Amino acid sequence: MILSKQNHEDDITKQHLNAIRQAKSTIEKQNALQDLLQCYGEDSAALLVTLLEDRDDEIRSIAFHGLSLVPSEKSAVLLATFLAHTDLHVRNLVAELLVQYKAMAVPALLRCLSNPNKKVRKFAIDILGLIGDLTVTPELAILLDKEQEPIVQVAIAEALGNLRAAEAVELLMRHIDSCPGMAPVVIDALGKINTQKSIGFLLEVLQRNDFYLSLFSLEALSNAFYPEIIDTLVERYKRIHPELKTNFFKTLCSIYQKLDPPPASKINFYRFKDDILKILKETENIQVFSSIFNSLPDDFIIKMFVQVLELLNHQNQDINYFVIERLKRLDKTEILIKLDQYLDSISARGHLALLNLIGDCDLVCAENILKKLGNSPIPEIRRVVAEVASVFNGAEFDYILIQLANDSVQLVRESAYLALSDRAYYDLIPIFEKGLESQVHSIFQVSLHTLARLSPGLLYNHLEKWLSVNDGERLLMFLSYMPENFFLSKPFLKTLLEHVNMKIRMYAIHAFETISEEVVQDWIAAGQEDKHPDVRLVALRAQIRQNAARAKVAISRALDDQDCRIQEVALEATKQLCLTEMLPQIYSLLGSSDRKVQLKAVQVIQELGGAKGITKARERLYNYGENADNIISLATDQNLFSVLNPDEAQ
Amino acid sequence: MQKTILIVDDSATIRKLVRLVIESMGHHTIEASDGLEALSILTHTRLDMLITNLNMPNLDGFQLIQQVRKKYHKQNLPILILSSEEEPEIVERGFNAGANVYLYKPLIPWQLRQEMNKIFTQAKLGRD
């Protein structure tokens, strides 16, 4: 009886496992897993562990998920048996699960420490280190003392470091030379543990004069925060390998930065000035640069100001800006006064970086530097000078900007004009009048708007001049950028709307279409009589946009126009405004020689006249000798129409 | 000339130690904690060498090397395995996957430096 019950349970177990294995979709597999978990609870682990070995990645993933839901010491014991598995993937899944199980996995892992397989011991130790349970330290310590396998010894040292096991410091110190490859890991662990004793030991390691051990020790020491080690570290400097000087200063500065507040007199950086500045000049590594440079006290920077400024000549732009950021933390005015004297020793790249420093500093300092840099041979520097000068007020800065507004390089002039437009003093009128003569649109636009604000009368004079000499280019630029609040007298409007230059007539209609005065609207409407179709088209569009009442008249007139584009715009407007009264005119467009007009007309007729309209359109098309059915089906087939008229379809 | 080397290992300690050795040689390093992260770096970074562990979560070293060689077609990228796996069949599998050098853990700094220099010298000779 008992035997048969056992057999029955085995059958159920098999059924569940098969259900997971044979499920066709992920959802089915997940459902089968849920059934298994519900049926067996914690006991599912024994079944799921076997699925971890399945060939199907998805099954393994389902098993992994299931096992993560039933953490227990029992599951951990089962999983730990897989630490010797030959399949890396299985082993990694097991390791990940055991790390997730945390304290529940610890007893099983501790049992693994006596496993004869060195790999099992190593993996168990790695996982214990990741779990971070400090109570395992004694077991790890005992094992380290008797362990013969280097790979396991190193794993213990790494785990003790990850556990920050302070009680293991002496043990680690004793084992530093236990096996090849042990020392780097022990040094790293001692740095992580970071007690006075471990740090003291690392300082001793520096005296061994071993390149790599010194390298690792310096890195490990950078975690330290004990002020008393600084003197010893500084003493070690003279025996440091020349190639490790950068690492030395990085560590020294890192410790110095952690001291709160930093003891200004604790490190005499000035003593190392040559080496420090050499490293800063030569390094390409921004992290090295920043960790050292950022730690240098203010008095060092001020004392070594010229040399610090030379760092601005560094090829690495990030380093340039880093220097500037550091300088910003000092008294800016004092810095700028000093800068003024040494400007010539800095490269163009440095000058650009320096311009970032000038902002809210003292006007006098800024003026001198901007004056000098405003004469730089590098256009980009002059352009940035204009930008920076725009935030300062005063005649001196106006002078700098006026000078730059006359620069030979367009970008510099544009920047200067933009800066000057914010100031808009009457004294600056001549420069803006000059700007109206510029070929550069942005300068013309800025000058136009500024003059419209400062002296509209003067702008009228210019307009008169352009009209009298028939300066089409200026007139077009004026109409393109005409300031919103600038009102032209009616004679001016009429002159421009009737100008001999077709483009000016077009731009004028466009510019004046928002003027609602009846007389101006009449002039715009007259544009529909223009001999040039482009002008007629602009006039039609202006009227459709601005005035619904006038739009009807304009559309009606446009439907009779000879130009196909105008007819098409009128047809579309008819449809949009539902102007059924236009239908008679539209029927006559069915006789157009332009196929697009014909098709559009059929569409509008269908929209406004419905089936009746289409019947009538068919008759008309027959009368015009057209293949009516073909045209109607082309026009009414939306897909085909969109292929033939892509713009219209959009 | 400064090279860029990708270090792939799930142990932060190993990554740090390898990084320090490489930086002391004047090269630049990038770190990844598993194969998947390494692949994402590989797609947008020009590398001169890949140093990888085998035993890692998500995507192990074998899979990473295979993908680097086959999927990303980086036939000339030198690959160095740094692993605690010592069995001859695993070492052979590493070479078959496409590794150029196999070093056993624990890390011996001078050994790593020596092997890297060898690889770079060979690469230079190949170019010349």
Coordinates of C-alpha atoms in Angstrom, one line a residue, chain A residues 57 86-89 91-92 96 118-119 122-123 130 149-151 154 158 162 179-182 184-185 188 192 211-212 215-216 219-220 223 243-244 247 250 284-285 287, chain B residues 2 10-14 16-21 23-25 28 54-63 83-87 90 93 104-110 113:
Chain A
D57 CA 17.1 27.7 -22.0
T86 CA 30.6 21.0 -15.4
D87 CA 28.1 23.3 -17.3
L88 CA 29.1 26.9 -16.6
H89 CA 25.6 28.1 -17.3
R91 CA 26.8 26.8 -12.1
N92 CA 26.1 30.5 -12.7
E96 CA 23.0 33.6 -8.6
K118 CA 38.7 23.0 -4.8
K119 CA 36.3 24.5 -7.3
K122 CA 36.2 28.5 -4.3
F123 CA 32.7 29.1 -5.6
L130 CA 28.8 38.4 -2.1
E149 CA 45.1 25.6 -3.2
P150 CA 46.1 29.1 -4.4
I151 CA 42.8 29.7 -6.2
V154 CA 42.9 34.1 -3.1
E158 CA 38.8 38.5 -1.8
N162 CA 34.3 42.1 0.4
C179 CA 51.0 31.9 -2.9
P180 CA 51.5 33.6 -6.3
G181 CA 48.8 36.1 -7.0
M182 CA 47.8 36.4 -3.3
P184 CA 47.3 42.0 -4.9
V185 CA 44.1 40.6 -3.5
D188 CA 42.9 45.2 -2.1
K192 CA 38.6 47.8 1.8
F211 CA 56.4 48.0 -8.6
Y212 CA 53.1 46.2 -8.7
L215 CA 50.8 50.2 -7.4
F216 CA 48.1 48.2 -5.7
E219 CA 45.2 52.4 -4.9
A220 CA 44.1 50.6 -1.7
N223 CA 40.3 54.6 0.6
E243 CA 56.2 55.6 -13.0
L244 CA 54.0 55.6 -9.9
N247 CA 49.3 57.2 -8.5
K250 CA 46.2 60.7 -6.8
E284 CA 45.5 62.8 -20.6
N285 CA 43.3 61.2 -18.0
Q287 CA 40.1 61.5 -13.6
Chain B
Q2 CA 47.5 54.3 -26.1
D10 CA 32.0 39.7 -12.6
S11 CA 34.5 40.3 -9.8
A12 CA 35.0 44.0 -9.1
T13 CA 38.3 43.2 -7.4
I14 CA 39.7 41.4 -10.5
K16 CA 40.2 46.8 -10.5
L17 CA 43.5 44.9 -10.4
V18 CA 43.6 44.3 -14.1
R19 CA 42.7 47.9 -14.7
L20 CA 45.6 49.1 -12.6
V21 CA 48.1 46.9 -14.4
E23 CA 46.8 51.7 -16.8
S24 CA 50.3 51.4 -15.5
M25 CA 51.2 50.4 -19.1
H28 CA 42.9 53.0 -21.4
L54 CA 34.8 32.6 -18.4
N55 CA 32.5 32.1 -15.4
M56 CA 30.1 35.0 -15.4
P57 CA 26.3 35.5 -15.1
N58 CA 24.0 36.4 -18.0
L59 CA 26.4 35.6 -20.8
D60 CA 29.6 33.6 -20.0
G61 CA 33.0 34.1 -21.5
F62 CA 32.6 31.3 -24.1
Q63 CA 29.4 32.8 -25.4
S83 CA 40.1 32.3 -15.6
S84 CA 40.4 30.0 -12.7
E85 CA 39.3 27.1 -14.9
E86 CA 42.3 24.9 -15.4
E87 CA 40.9 21.7 -17.0
I90 CA 37.9 24.0 -20.9
R93 CA 37.1 25.2 -25.6
Y104 CA 45.1 31.1 -15.2
K105 CA 43.9 33.0 -12.1
P106 CA 45.1 34.1 -9.6
L107 CA 46.2 37.2 -11.5
I108 CA 50.0 37.6 -11.8
P109 CA 50.5 41.2 -12.9
W110 CA 53.9 40.8 -14.6
R113 CA 51.8 42.6 -18.8

